Coordinates of C-alpha atoms (C1' of nucleotides) in Angstrom, one line a residue:
Chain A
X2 CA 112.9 -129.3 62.9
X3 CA 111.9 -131.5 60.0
X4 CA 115.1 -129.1 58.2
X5 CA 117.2 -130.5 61.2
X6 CA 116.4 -134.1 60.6
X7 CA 117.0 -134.0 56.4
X8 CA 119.7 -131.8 56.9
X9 CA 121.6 -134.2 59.2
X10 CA 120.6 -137.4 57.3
X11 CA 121.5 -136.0 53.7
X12 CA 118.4 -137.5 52.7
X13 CA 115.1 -139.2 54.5
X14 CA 111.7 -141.0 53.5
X15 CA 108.6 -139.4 54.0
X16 CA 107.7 -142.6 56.7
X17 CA 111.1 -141.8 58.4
X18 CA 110.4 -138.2 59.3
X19 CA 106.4 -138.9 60.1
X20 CA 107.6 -141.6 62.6
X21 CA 110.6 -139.3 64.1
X22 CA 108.3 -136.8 64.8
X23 CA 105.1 -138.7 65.4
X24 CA 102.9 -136.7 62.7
X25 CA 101.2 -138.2 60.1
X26 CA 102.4 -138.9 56.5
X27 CA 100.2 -136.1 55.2
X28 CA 100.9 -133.6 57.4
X29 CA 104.7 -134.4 56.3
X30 CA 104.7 -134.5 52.9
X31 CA 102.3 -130.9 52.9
X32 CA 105.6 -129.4 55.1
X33 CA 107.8 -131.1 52.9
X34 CA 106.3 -128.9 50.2
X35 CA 106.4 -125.6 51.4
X36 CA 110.3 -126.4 52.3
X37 CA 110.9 -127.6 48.8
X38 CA 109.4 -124.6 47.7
X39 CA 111.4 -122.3 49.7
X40 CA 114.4 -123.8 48.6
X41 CA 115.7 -125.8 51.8
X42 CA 115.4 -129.1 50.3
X43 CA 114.3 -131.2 47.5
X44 CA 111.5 -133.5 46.8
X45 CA 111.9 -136.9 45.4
X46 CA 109.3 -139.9 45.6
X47 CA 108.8 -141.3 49.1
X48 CA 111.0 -138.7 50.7
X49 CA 113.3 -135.4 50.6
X50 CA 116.8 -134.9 50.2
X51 CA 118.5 -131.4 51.9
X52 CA 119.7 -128.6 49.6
X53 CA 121.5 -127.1 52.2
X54 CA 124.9 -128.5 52.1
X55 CA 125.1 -127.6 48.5
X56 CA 124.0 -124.0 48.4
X57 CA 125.2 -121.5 50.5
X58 CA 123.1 -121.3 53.6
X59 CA 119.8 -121.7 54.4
X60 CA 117.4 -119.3 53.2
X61 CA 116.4 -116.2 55.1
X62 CA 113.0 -117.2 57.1
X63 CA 114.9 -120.0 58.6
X64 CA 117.9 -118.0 59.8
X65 CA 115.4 -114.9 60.8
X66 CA 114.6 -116.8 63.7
X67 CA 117.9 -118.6 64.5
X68 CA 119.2 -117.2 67.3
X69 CA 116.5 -114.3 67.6
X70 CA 117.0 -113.3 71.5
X71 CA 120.6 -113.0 70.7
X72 CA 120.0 -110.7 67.7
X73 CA 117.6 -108.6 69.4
X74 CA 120.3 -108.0 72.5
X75 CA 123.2 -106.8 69.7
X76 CA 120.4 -104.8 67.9
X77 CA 120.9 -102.6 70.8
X78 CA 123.3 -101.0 68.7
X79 CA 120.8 -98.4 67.8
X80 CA 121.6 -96.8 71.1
X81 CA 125.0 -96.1 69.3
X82 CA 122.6 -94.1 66.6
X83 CA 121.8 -90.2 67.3
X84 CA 119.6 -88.3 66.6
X85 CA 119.5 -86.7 62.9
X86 CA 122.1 -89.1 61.9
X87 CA 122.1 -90.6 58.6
X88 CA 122.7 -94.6 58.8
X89 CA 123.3 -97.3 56.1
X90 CA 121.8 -100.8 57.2
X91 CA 123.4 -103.8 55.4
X92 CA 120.9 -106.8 54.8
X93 CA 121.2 -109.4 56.8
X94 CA 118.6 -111.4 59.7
X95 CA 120.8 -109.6 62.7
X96 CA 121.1 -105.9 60.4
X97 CA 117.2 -106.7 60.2
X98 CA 116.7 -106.7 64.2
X99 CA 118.9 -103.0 64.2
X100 CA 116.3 -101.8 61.6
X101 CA 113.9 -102.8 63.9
X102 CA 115.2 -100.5 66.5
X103 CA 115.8 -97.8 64.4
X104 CA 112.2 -97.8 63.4
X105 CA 111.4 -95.1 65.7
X106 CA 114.4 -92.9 65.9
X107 CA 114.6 -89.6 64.0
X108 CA 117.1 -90.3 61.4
X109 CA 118.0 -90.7 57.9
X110 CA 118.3 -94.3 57.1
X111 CA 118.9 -96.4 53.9
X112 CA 118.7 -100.0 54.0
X113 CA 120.3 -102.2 51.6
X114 CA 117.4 -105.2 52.0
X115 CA 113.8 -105.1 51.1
X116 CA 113.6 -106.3 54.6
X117 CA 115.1 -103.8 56.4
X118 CA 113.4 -101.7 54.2
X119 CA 109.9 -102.7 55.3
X120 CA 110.7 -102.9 58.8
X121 CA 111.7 -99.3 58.9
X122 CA 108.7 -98.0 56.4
X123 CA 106.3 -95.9 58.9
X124 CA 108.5 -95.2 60.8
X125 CA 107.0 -91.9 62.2
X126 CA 110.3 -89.5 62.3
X127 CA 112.4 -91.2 59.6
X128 CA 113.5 -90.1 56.4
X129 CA 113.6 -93.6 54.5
X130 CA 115.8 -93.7 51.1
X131 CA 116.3 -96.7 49.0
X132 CA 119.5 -97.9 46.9
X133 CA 118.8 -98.4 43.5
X134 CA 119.6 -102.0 42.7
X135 CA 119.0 -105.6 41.4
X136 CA 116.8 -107.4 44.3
X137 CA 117.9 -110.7 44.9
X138 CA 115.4 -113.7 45.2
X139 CA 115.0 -114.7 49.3
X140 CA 117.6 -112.4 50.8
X141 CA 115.9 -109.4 49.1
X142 CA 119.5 -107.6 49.5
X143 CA 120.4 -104.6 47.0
X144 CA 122.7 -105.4 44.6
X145 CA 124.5 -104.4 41.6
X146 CA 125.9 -101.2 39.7
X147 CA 122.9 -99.0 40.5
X148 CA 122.8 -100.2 44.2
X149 CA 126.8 -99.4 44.4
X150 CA 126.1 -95.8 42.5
X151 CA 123.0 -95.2 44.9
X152 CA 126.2 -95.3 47.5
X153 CA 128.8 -93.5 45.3
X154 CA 126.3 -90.3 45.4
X155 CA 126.0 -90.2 49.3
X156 CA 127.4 -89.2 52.5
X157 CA 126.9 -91.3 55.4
X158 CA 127.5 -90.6 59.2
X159 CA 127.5 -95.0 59.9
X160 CA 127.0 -97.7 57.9
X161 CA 125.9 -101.0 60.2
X162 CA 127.0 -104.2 58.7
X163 CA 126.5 -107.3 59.3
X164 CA 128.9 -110.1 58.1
X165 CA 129.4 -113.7 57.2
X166 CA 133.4 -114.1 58.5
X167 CA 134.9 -112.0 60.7
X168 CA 138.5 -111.8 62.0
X169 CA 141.3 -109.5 62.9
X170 CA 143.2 -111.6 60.4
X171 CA 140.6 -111.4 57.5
X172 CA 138.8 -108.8 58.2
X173 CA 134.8 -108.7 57.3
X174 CA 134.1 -111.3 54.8
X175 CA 130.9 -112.3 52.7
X176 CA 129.4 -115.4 51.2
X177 CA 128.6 -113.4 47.9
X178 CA 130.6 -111.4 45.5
X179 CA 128.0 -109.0 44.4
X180 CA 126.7 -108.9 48.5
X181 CA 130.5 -108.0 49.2
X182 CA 130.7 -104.9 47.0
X183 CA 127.7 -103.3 48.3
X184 CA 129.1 -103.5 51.4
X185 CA 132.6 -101.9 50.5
X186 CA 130.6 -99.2 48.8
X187 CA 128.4 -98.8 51.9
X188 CA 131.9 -98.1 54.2
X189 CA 133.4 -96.3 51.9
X190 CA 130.4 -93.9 51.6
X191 CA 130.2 -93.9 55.5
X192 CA 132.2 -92.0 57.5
X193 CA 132.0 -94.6 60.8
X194 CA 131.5 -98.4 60.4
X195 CA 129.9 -100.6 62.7
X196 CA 129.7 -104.5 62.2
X197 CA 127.0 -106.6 64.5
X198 CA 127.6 -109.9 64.4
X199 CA 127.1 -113.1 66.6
X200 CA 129.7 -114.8 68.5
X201 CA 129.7 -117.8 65.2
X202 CA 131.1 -115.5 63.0
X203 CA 133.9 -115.2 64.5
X204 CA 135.3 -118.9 63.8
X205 CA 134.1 -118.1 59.8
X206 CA 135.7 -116.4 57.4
X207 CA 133.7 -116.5 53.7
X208 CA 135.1 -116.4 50.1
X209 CA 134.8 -112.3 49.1
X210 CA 136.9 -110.0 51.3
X211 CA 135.0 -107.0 52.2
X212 CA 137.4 -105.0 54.5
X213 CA 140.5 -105.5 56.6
X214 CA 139.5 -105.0 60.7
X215 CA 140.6 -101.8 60.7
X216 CA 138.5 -100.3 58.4
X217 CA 135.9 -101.3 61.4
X218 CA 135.2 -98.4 63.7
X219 CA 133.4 -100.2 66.3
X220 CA 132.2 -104.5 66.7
X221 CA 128.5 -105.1 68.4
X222 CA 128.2 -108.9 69.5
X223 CA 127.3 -111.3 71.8
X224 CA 128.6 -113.2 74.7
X225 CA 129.5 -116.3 72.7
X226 CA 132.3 -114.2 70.9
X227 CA 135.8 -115.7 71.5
X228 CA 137.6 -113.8 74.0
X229 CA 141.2 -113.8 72.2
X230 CA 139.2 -112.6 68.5
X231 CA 138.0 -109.2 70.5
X232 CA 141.0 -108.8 71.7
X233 CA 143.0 -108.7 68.7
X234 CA 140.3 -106.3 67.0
X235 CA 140.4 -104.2 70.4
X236 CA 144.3 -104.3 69.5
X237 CA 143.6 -103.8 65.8
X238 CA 141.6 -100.0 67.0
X239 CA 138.2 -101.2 67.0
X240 CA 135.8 -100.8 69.6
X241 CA 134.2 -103.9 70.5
X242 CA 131.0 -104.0 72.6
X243 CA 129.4 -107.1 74.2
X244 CA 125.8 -107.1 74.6
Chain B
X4 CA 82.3 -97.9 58.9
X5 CA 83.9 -96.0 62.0
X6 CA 86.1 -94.3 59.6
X7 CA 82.9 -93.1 57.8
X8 CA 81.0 -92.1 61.1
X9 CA 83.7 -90.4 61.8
X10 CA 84.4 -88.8 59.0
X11 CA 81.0 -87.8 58.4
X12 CA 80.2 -86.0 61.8
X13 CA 84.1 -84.6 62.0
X14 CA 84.4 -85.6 65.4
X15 CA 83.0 -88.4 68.0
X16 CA 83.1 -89.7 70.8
X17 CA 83.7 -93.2 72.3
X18 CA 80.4 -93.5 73.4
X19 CA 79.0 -92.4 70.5
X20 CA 80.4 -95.1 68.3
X21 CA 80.0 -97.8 71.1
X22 CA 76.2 -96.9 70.7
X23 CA 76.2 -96.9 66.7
X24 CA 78.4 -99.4 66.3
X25 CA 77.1 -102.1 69.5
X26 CA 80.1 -102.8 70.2
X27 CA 81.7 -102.1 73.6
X28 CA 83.8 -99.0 73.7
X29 CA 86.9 -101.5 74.5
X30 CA 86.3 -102.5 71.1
X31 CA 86.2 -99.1 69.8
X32 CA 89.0 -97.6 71.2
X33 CA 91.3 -100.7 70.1
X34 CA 89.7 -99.8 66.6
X35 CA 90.3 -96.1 66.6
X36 CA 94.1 -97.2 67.7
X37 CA 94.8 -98.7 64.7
X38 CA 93.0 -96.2 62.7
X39 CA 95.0 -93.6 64.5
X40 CA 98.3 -95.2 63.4
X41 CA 97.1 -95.2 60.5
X42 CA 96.2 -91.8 60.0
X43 CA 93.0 -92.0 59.2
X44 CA 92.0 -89.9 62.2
X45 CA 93.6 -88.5 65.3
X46 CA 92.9 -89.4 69.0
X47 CA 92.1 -87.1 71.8
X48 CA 90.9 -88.3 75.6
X49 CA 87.0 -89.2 74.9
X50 CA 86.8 -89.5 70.9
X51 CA 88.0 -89.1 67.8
X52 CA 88.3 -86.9 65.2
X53 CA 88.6 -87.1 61.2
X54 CA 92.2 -86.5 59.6
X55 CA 90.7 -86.9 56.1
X56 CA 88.8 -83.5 55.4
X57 CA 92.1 -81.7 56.3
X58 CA 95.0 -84.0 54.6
X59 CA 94.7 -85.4 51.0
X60 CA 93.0 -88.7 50.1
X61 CA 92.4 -92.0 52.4
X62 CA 95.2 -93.6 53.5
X63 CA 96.7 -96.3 51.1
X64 CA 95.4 -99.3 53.8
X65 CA 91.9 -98.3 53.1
X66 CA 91.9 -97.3 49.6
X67 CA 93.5 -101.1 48.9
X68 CA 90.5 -102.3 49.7
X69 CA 87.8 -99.6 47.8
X70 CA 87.1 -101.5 44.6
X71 CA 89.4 -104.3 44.8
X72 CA 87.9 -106.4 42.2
X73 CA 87.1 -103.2 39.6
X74 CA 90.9 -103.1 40.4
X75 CA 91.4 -106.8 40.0
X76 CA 89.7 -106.5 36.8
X77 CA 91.5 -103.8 35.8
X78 CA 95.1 -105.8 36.1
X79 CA 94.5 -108.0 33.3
X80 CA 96.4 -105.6 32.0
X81 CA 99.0 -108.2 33.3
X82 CA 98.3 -109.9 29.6
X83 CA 99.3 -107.1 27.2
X84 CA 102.7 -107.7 29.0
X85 CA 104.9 -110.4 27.1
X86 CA 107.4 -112.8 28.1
X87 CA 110.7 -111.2 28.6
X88 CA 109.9 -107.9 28.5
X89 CA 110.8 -105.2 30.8
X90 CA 108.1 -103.2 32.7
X91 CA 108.4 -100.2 34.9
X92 CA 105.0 -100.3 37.4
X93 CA 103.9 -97.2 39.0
X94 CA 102.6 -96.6 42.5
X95 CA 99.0 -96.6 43.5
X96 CA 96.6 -99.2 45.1
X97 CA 95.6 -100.2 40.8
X98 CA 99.2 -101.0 40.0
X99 CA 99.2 -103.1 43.1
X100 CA 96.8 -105.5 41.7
X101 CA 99.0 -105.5 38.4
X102 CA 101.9 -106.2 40.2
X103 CA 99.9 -109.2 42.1
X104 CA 99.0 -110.0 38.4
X105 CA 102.8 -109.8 36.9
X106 CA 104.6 -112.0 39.8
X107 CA 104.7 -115.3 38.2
X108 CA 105.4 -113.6 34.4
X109 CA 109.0 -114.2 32.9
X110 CA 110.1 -110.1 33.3
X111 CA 112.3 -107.8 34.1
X112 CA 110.5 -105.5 36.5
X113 CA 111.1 -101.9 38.5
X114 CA 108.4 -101.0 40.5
X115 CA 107.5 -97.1 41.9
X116 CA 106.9 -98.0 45.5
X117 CA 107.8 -100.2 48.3
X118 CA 104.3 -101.8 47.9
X119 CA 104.5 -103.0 44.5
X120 CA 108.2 -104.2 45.3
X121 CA 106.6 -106.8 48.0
X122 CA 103.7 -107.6 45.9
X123 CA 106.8 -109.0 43.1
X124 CA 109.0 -110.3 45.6
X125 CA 110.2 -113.5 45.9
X126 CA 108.4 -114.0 41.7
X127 CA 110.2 -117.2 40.7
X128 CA 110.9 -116.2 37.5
X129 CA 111.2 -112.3 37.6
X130 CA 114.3 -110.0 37.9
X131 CA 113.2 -107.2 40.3
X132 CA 115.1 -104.0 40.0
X133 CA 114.2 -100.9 42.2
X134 CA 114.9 -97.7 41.8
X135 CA 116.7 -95.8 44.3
X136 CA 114.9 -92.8 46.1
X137 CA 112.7 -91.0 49.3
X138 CA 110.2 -93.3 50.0
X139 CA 107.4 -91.2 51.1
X140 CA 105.4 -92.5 54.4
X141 CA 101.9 -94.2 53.6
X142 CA 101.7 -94.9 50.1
X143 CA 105.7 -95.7 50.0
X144 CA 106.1 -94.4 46.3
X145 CA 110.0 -94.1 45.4
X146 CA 110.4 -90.4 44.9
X147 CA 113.2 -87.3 44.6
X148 CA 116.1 -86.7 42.3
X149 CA 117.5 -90.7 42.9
X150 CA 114.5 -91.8 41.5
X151 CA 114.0 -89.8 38.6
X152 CA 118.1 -90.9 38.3
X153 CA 117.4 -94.3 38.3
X154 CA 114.7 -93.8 35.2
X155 CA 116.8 -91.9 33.5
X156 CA 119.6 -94.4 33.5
X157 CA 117.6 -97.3 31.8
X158 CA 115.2 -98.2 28.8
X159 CA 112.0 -100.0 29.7
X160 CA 109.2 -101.8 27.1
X161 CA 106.6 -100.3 28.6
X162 CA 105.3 -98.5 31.9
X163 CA 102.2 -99.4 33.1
X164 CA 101.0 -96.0 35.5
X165 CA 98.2 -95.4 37.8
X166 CA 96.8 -91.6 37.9
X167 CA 94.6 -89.4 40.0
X168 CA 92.8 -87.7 37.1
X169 CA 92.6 -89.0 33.3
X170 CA 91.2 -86.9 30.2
X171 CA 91.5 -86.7 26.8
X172 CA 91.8 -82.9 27.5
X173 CA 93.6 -82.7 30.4
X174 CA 95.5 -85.6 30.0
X175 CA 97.3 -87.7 32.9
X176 CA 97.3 -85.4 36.3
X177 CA 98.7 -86.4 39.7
X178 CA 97.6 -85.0 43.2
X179 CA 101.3 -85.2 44.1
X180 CA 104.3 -83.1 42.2
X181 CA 107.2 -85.3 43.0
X182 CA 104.7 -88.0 42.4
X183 CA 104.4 -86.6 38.5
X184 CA 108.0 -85.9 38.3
X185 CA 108.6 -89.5 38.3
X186 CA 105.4 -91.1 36.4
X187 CA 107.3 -88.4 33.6
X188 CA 110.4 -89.5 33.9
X189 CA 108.8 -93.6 33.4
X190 CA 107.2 -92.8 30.6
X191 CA 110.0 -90.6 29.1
X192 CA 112.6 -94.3 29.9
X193 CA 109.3 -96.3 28.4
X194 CA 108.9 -97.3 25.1
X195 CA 105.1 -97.7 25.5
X196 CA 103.2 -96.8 27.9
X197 CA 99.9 -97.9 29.2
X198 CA 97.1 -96.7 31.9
X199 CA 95.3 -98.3 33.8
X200 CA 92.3 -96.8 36.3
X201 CA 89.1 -97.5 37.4
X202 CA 86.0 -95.1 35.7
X203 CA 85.6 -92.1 38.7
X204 CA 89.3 -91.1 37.8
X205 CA 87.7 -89.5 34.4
X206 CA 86.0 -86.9 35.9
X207 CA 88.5 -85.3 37.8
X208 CA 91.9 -83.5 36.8
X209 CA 94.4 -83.2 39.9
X210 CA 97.1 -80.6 40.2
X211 CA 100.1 -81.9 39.0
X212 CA 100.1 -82.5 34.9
X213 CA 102.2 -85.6 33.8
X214 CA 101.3 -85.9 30.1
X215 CA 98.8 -84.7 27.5
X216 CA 96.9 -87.9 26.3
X217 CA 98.5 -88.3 23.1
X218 CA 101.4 -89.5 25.3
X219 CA 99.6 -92.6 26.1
X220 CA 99.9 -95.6 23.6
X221 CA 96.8 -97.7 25.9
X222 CA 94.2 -97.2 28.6
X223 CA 92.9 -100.2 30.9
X224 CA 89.7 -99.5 32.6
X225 CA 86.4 -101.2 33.7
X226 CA 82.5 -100.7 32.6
X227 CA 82.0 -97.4 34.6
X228 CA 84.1 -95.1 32.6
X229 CA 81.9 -92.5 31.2
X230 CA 81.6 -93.3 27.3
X231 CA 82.4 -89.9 25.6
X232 CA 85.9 -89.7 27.9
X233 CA 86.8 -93.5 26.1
X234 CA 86.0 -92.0 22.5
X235 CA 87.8 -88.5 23.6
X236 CA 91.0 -90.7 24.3
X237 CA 90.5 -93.1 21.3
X238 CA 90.3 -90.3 18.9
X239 CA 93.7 -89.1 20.4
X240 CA 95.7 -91.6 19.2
X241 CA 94.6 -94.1 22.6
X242 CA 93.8 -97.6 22.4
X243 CA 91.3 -98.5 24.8
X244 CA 90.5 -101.6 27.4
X245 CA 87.6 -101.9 28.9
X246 CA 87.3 -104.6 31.2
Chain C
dG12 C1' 92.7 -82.0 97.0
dA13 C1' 88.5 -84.8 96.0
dC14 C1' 85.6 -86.5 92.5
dT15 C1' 84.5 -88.2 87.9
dT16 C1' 85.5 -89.9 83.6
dT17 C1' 88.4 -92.2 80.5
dC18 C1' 92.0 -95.3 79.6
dG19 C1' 94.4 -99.5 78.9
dC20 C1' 95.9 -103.9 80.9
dA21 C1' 94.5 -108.7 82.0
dC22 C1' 91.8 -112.4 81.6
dA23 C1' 88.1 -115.3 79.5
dG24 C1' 84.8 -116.7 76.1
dA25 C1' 83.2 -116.8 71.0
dG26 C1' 84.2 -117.0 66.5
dA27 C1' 87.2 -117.7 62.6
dT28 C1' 91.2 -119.5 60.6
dT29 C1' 94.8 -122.7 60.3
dT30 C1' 96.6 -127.1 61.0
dT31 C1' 96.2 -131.9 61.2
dG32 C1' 94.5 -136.6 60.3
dT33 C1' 91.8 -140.0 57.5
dT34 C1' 89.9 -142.0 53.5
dC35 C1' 90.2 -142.8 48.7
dA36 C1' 90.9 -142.5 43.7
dA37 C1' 94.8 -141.5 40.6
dT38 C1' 99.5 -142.0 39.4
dA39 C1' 104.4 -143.1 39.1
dG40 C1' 107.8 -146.5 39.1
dA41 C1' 109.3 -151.5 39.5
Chain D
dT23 C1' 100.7 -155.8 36.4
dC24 C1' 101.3 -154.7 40.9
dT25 C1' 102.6 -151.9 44.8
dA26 C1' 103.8 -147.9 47.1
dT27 C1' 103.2 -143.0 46.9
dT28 C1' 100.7 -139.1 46.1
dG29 C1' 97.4 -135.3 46.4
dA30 C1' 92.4 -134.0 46.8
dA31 C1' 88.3 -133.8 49.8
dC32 C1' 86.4 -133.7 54.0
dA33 C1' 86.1 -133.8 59.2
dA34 C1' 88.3 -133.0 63.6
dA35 C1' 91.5 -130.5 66.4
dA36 C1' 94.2 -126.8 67.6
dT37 C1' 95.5 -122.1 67.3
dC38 C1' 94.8 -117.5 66.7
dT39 C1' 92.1 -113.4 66.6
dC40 C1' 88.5 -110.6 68.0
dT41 C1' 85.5 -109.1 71.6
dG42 C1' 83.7 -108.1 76.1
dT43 C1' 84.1 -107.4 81.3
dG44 C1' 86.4 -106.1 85.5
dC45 C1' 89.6 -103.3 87.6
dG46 C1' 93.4 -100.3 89.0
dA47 C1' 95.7 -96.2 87.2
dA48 C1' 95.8 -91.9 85.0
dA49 C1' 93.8 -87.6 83.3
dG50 C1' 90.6 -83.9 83.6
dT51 C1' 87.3 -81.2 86.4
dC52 C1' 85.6 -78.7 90.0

DNA sequence: GACTTTCGCACAGAGATTTTGTTCAATAGA
DNA sequence: TCTATTGAACAAAATCTCTGTGCGAAAGTC
């Protein structure tokens, strides 16, 4: 909430925000800090200025919750999962909700997040591998030469990705360079690809090209998914569910 | 406390603890839940009965906590670590309390199990690399061929390891073979490598041999290691800590 | 099939932990 | 120098967690 406000004023005084949301200085300026220190936004004297614009998005514990019920419902992806398979999860807030599900399947499963990882770790009938890799600060994603060899040397049934753009036009797109060719290793090391994604993906499509659309196998999203955009993957040979 | 009742008379019932314990058996059987999930023991309609006399060691939840400032102590081996180097940090409830200790250092850093990962995530100023591999349930150590792979392919400073048995004659041992596999194949990628355990390791020598003590460049441990084991090492060639 | 025991959910109270607000001395900037 | 802001310390409030009791359902037992 406090992100909202400084995020849609640029920039705001510490009186500003205790008086928009009737708290006291204090109890401000101690939220202030754990956002600064998290990266959202950045601490000046008398007030905060966003970060958000600038970087990329916001980090990871904000956009965990975003939209959670919605995640949860496409997480029911799993149910595409059998048993014994071997899966690749992508990292990602909504790949993190499919981990989630997986927990308690009987598969083989490697994620490509330390979160994903630790939401699967216990899982009683799993076989849990990790990439290799560089672990990125916030998203905790898997990245780099060893995380795209880790890949090289395996055989997946599915990969599940998530996504930052998607489009019949583009294709699956992704905010980071390094992000983007994990992910092409993780299809190309799969032998079925499934995206889950939110309907607001849809409208995006981000700076690295990951794959064209019909390199997708099957699309897991929403309601809020524009009608004509799952029509034109449908048309494109992927299977798109609604959830 | 319910883990040692039970694992001192094998097998009890609800009532049983209820009565030792004064708690209500409501309480007990929401205890002996948790304790069941972990695996400490193993339900069945009325009690509860010990896992521990039949499987290995105490879970890694409750051996976390056995010691934890010996162990504490014991991490400031954190301070023969420099500025820039790189580390490789083993698995085991010790090297936790290391990693705890390394997470604000300026390294480069590839820790041996999931828990140790966690512990460094998110370090401001710390590149995190992981190694791929099984990640065994419980203790989540990084295991198998990818993670003896991942070793192999890089050059560390030093490699701090944990061990189930340390002595001068028997060198470093390990209850677990894959587990040895890969503390050898950390020290082989390690240019230096350093010990650290608490004292009751030093009078015990597990299965699984990693390497003979003149292997090891430095020992960390605290006040109760039995003096003639510390003069053994030191005459091998060891430097010794003793914090 | 009837009876007894155990189980686990639901609710409520106690205790602990976290969050919040106030005061005040120190500090940064004009 | 002066003023506004800050962060520490402490007390109050709120929240969460843990625990216990009652009760219907399920699992064993005879």
């Amino acid at each position: 909430m406090i992100t909202d406000a400084v995020r849609g004023a640029e920039q705001l005084s510490v009186a500003e925000l205790a008086a928009a949301t009737g708290a006291s200085e204090m109890t401000i300026r101690r939220d202030l800090e754990v956002l600064a220190e998290q990266g959202v936004l950045e601490r000046f004297r008398g007030g905060a200025r966003s970060l958000l614009l600038r970087g990329e998005g916001p980090p990871f514990a904000l956009r965990k919750q975003d939209g959670i019920d919605a995640k949860q419902r496409i997480a029911a992806a799993a149910r595409l999962i059998a048993e014994g398979e071997s899966v690749v999860i992508d990292s990602g807030t909504t790949c993190l909700e499919v981990a989630n599900a997986l927990r308690n399947h009987r598969i083989t499963v490697m994620p490509l997040s330390l979160h994903a990882a630790n939401a699967l770790a216990g899982g009683p009938r799993l076989t849990l591998l990790m990439p290799g890799g560089e672990v990125r600060t916030g998203e905790l994603t898997m990245t780099g030469p060893l995380a795209q060899a880790s890949l090289a040397a395996l055989r997946f049934d599915t990969a599940i990705l998530g996504c930052c753009g998607l489009s019949a036009a583009d294709g699956l797109t992704a905010y980071d360079l390094p992000d983007a060719a994990v992910k092409r290793a993780a299809i190309a090391s799969a032998r079925r690809t499934i995206v889950v994604t939110d309907g607001s993906k849809f409208t995006r499509t981000a700076l690295a090209a990951v794959a064209p659309a019909s390199a997708l196998d099957a699309v897991v999203t929403d309601g809020t998914a524009p009608a004509a955009q799952l029509e034109a993957l449908t048309a494109a040979g992927t299977t798109v569910w609604q959830v």
